[in-house]
JSON list of N, CA and C in Angstrom, two decimals:
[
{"chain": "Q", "resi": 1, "resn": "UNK", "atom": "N", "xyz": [0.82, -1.19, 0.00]},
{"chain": "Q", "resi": 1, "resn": "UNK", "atom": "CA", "xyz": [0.00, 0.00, 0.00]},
{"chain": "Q", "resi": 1, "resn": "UNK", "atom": "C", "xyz": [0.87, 1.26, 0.00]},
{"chain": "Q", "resi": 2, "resn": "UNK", "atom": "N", "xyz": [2.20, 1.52, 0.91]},
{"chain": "Q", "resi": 2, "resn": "UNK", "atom": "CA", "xyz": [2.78, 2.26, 1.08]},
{"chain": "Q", "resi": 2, "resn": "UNK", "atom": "C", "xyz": [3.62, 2.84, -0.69]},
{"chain": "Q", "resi": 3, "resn": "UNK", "atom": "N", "xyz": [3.97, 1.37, -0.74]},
{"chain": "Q", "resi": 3, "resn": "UNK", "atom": "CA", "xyz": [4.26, 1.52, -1.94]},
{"chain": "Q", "resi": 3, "resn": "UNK", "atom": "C", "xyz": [3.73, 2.06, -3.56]},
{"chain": "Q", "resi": 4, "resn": "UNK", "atom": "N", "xyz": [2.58, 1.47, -3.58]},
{"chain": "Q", "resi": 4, "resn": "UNK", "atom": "CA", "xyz": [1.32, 2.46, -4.15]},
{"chain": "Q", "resi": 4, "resn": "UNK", "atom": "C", "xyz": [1.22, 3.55, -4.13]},
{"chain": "Q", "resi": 5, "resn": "UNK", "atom": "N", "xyz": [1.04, 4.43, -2.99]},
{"chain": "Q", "resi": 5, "resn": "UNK", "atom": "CA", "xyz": [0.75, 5.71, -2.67]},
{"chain": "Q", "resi": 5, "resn": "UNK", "atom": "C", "xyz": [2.04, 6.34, -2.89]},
{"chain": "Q", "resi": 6, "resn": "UNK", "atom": "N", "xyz": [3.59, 5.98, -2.67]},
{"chain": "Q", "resi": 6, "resn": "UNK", "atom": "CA", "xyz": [4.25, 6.61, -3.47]},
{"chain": "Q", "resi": 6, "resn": "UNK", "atom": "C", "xyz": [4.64, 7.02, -4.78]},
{"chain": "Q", "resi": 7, "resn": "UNK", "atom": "N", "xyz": [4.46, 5.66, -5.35]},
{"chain": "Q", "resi": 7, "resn": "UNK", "atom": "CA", "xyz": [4.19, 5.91, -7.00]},
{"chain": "Q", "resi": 7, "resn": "UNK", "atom": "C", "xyz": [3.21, 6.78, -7.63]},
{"chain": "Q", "resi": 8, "resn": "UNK", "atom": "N", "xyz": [2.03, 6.75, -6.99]},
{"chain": "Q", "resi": 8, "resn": "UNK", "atom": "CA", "xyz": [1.36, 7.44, -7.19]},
{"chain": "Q", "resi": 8, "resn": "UNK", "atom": "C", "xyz": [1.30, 9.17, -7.13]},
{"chain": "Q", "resi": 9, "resn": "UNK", "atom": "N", "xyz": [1.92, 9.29, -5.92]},
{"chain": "Q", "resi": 9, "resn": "UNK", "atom": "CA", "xyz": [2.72, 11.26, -5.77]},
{"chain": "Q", "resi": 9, "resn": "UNK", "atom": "C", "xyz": [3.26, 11.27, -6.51]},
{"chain": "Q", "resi": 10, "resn": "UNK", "atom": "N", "xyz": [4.48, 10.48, -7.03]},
{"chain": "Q", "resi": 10, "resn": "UNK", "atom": "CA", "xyz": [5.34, 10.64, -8.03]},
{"chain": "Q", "resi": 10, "resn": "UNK", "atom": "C", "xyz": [4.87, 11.20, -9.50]},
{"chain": "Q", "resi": 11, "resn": "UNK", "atom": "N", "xyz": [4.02, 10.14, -9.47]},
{"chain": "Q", "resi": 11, "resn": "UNK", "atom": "CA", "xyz": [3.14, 10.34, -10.88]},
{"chain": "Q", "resi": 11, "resn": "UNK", "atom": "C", "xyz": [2.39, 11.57, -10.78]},
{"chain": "Q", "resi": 12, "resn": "UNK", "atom": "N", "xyz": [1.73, 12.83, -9.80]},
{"chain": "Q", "resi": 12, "resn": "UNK", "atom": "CA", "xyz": [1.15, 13.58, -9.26]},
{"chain": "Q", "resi": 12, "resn": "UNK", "atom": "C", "xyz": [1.97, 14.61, -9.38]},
{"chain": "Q", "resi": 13, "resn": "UNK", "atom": "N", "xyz": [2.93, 14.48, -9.26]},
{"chain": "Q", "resi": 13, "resn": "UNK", "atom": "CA", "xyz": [4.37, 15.50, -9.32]},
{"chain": "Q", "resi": 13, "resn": "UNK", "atom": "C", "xyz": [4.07, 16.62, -8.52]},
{"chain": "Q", "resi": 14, "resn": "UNK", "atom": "N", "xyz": [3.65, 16.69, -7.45]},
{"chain": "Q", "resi": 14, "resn": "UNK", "atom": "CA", "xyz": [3.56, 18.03, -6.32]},
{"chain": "Q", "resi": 14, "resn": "UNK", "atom": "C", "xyz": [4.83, 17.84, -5.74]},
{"chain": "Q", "resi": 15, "resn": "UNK", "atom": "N", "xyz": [5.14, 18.90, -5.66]},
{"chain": "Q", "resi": 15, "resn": "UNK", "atom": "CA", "xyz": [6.29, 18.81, -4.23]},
{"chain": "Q", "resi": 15, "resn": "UNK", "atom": "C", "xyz": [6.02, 18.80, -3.03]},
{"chain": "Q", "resi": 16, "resn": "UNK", "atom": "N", "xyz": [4.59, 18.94, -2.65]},
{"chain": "Q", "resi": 16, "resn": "UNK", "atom": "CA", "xyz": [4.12, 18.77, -1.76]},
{"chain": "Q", "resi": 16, "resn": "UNK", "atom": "C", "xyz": [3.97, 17.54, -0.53]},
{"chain": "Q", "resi": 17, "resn": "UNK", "atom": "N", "xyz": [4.55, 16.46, -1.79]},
{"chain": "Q", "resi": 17, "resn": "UNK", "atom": "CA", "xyz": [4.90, 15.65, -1.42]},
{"chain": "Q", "resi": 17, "resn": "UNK", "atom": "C", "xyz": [6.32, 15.10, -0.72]},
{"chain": "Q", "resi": 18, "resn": "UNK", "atom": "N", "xyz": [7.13, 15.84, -1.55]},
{"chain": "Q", "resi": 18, "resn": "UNK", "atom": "CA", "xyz": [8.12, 15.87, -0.44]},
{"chain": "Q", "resi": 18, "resn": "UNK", "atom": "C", "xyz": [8.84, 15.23, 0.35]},
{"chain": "Q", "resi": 19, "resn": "UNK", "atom": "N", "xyz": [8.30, 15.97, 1.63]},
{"chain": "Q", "resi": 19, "resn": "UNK", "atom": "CA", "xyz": [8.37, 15.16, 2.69]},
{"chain": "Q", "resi": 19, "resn": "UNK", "atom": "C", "xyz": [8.19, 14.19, 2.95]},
{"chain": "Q", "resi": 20, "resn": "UNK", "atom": "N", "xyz": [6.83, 13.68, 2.89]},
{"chain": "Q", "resi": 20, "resn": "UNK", "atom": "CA", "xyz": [6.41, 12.42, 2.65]},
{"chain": "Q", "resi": 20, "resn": "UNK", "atom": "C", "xyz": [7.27, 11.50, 2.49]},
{"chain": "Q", "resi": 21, "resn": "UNK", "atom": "N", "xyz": [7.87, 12.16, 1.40]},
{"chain": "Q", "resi": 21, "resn": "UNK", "atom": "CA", "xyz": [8.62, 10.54, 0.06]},
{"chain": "Q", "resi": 21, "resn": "UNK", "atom": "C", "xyz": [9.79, 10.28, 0.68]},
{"chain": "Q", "resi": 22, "resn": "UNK", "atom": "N", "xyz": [10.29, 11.57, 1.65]},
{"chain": "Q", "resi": 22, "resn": "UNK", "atom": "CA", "xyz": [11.70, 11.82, 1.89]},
{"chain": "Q", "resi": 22, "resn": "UNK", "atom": "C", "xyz": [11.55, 10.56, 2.96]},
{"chain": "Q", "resi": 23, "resn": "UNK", "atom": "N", "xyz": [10.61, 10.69, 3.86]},
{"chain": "Q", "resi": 23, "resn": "UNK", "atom": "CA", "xyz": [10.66, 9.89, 4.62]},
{"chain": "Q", "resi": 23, "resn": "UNK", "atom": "C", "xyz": [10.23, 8.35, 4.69]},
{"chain": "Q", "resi": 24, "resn": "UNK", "atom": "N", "xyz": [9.40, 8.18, 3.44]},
{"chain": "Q", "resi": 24, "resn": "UNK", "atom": "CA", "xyz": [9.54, 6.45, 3.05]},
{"chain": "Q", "resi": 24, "resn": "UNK", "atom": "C", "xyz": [10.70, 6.16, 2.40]},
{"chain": "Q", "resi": 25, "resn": "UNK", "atom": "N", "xyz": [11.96, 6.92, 2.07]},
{"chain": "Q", "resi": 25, "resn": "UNK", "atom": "CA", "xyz": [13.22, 6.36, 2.09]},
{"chain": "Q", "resi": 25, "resn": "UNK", "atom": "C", "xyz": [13.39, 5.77, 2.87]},
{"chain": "Q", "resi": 26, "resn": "UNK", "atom": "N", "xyz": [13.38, 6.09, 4.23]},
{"chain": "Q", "resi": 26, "resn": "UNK", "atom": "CA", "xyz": [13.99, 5.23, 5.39]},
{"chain": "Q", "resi": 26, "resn": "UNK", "atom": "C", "xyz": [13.02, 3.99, 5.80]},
{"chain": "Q", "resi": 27, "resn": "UNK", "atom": "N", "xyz": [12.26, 3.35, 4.76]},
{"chain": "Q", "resi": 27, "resn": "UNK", "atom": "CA", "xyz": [11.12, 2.28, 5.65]},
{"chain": "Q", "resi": 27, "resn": "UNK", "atom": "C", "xyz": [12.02, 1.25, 5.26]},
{"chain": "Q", "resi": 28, "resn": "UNK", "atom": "N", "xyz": [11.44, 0.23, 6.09]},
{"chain": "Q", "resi": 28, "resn": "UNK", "atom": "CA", "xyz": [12.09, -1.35, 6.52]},
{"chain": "Q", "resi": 28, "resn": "UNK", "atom": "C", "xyz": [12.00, -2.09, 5.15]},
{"chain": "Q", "resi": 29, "resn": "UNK", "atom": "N", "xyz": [10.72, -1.75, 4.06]},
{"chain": "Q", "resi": 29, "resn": "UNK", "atom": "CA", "xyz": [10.51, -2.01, 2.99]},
{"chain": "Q", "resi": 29, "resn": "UNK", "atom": "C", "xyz": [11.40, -1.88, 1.76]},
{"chain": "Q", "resi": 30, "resn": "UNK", "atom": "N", "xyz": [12.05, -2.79, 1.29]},
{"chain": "Q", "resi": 30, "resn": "UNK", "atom": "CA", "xyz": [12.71, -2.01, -0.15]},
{"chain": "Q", "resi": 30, "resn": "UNK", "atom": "C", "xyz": [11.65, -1.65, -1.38]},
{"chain": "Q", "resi": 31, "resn": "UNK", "atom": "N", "xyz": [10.82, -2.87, -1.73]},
{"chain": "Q", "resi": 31, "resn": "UNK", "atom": "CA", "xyz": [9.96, -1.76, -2.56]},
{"chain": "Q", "resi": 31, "resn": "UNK", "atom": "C", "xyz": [9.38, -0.81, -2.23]},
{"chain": "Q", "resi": 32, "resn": "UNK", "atom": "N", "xyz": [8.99, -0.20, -1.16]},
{"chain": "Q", "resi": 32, "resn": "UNK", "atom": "CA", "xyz": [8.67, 0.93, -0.59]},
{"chain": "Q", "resi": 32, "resn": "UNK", "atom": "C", "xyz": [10.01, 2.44, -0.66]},
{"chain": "Q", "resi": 33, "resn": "UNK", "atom": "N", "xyz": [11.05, 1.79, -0.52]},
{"chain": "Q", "resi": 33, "resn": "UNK", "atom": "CA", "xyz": [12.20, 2.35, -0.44]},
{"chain": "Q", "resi": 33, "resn": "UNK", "atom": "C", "xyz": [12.21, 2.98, -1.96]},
{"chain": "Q", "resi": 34, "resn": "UNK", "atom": "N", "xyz": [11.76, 1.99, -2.66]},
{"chain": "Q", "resi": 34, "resn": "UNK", "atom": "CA", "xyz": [12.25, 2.23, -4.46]},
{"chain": "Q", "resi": 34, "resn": "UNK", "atom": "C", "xyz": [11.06, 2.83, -4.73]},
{"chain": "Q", "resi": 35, "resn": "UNK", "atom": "N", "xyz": [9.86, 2.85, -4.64]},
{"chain": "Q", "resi": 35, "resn": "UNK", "atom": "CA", "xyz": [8.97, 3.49, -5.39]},
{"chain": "Q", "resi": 35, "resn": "UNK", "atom": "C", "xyz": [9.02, 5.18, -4.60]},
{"chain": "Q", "resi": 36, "resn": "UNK", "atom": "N", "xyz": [9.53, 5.10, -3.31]},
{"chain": "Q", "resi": 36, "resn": "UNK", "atom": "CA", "xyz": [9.63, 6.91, -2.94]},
{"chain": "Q", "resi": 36, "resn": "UNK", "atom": "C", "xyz": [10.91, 7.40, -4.06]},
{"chain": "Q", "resi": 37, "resn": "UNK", "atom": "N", "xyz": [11.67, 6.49, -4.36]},
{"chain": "Q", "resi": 37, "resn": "UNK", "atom": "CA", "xyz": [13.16, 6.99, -5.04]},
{"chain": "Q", "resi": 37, "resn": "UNK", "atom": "C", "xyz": [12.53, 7.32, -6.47]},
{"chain": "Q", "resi": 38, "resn": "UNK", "atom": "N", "xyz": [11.61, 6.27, -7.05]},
{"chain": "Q", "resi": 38, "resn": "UNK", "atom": "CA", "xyz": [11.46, 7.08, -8.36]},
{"chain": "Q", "resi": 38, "resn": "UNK", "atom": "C", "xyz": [10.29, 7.97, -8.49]},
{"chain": "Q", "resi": 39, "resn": "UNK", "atom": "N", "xyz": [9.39, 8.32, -7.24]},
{"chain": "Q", "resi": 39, "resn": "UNK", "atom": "CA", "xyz": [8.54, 9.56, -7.07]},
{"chain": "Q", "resi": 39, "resn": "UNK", "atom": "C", "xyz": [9.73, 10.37, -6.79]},
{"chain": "Q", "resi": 40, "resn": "UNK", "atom": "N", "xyz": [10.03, 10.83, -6.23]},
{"chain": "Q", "resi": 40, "resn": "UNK", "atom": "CA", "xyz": [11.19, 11.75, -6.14]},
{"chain": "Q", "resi": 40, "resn": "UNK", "atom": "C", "xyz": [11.72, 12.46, -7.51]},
{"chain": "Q", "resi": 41, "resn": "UNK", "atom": "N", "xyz": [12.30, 11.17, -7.88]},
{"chain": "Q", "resi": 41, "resn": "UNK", "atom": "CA", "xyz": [13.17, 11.25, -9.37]},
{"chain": "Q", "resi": 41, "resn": "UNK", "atom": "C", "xyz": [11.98, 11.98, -10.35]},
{"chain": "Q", "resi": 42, "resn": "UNK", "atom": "N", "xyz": [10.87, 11.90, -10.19]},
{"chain": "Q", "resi": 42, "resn": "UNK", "atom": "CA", "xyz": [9.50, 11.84, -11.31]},
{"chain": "Q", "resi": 42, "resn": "UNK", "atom": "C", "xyz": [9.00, 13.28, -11.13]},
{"chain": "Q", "resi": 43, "resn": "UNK", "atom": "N", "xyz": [9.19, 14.03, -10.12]},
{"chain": "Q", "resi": 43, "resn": "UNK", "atom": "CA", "xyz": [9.04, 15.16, -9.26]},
{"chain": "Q", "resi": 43, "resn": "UNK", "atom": "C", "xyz": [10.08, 16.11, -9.88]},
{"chain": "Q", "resi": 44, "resn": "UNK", "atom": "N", "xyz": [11.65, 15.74, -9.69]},
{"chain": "Q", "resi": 44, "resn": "UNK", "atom": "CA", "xyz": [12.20, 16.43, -10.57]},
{"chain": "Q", "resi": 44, "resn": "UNK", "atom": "C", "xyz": [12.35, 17.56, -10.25]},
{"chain": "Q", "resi": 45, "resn": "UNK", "atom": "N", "xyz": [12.46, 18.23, -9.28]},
{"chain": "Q", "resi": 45, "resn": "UNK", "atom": "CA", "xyz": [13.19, 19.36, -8.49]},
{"chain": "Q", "resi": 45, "resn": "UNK", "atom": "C", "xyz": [14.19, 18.87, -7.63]},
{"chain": "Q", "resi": 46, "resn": "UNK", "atom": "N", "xyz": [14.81, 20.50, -7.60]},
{"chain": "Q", "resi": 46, "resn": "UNK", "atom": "CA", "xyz": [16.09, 19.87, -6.79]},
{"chain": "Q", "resi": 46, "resn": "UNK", "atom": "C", "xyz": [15.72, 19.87, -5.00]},
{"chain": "Q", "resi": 47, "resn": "UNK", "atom": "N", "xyz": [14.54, 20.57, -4.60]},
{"chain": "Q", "resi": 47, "resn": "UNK", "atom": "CA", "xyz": [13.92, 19.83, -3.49]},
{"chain": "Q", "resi": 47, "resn": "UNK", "atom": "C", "xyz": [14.02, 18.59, -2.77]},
{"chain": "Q", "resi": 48, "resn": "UNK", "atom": "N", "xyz": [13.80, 17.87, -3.98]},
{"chain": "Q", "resi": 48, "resn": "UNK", "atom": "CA", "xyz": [13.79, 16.14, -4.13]},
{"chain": "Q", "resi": 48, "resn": "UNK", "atom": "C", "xyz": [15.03, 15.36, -4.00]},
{"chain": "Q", "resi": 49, "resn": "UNK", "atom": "N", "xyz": [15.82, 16.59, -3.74]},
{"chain": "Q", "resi": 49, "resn": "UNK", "atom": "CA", "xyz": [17.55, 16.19, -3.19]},
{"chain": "Q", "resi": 49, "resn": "UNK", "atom": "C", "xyz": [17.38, 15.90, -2.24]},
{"chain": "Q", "resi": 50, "resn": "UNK", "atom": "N", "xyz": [18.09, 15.13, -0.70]},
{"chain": "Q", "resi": 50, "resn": "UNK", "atom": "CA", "xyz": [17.85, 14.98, 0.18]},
{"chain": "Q", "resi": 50, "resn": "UNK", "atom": "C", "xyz": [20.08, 15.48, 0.48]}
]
């Protein structure tokens, strides 16, 4: 699910998201881990730097 909902911001491209994504980097999950990395990447500001 977690994973879902990141792909999904990604695809949404707010930066509003953000935070959010910044912080399902750090989950116990790797596909969770990977779908905040390519919302991020999909977002495309340098915000999305950590």
């Amino acid at each position: 699910m977690r994973s879902s909902a990141a792909f999904a911001l990604g695809n949404i491209g707010t930066e509003a998201a953000i935070p959010g994504l910044l912080e399902l980097l750090k989950d116990s999950e790797s596909n969770v881990r990977s779908s905040a990395a390519f919302a991020l990447g999909n977002i495309g500001t340098e915000a999305a730097i950590p």
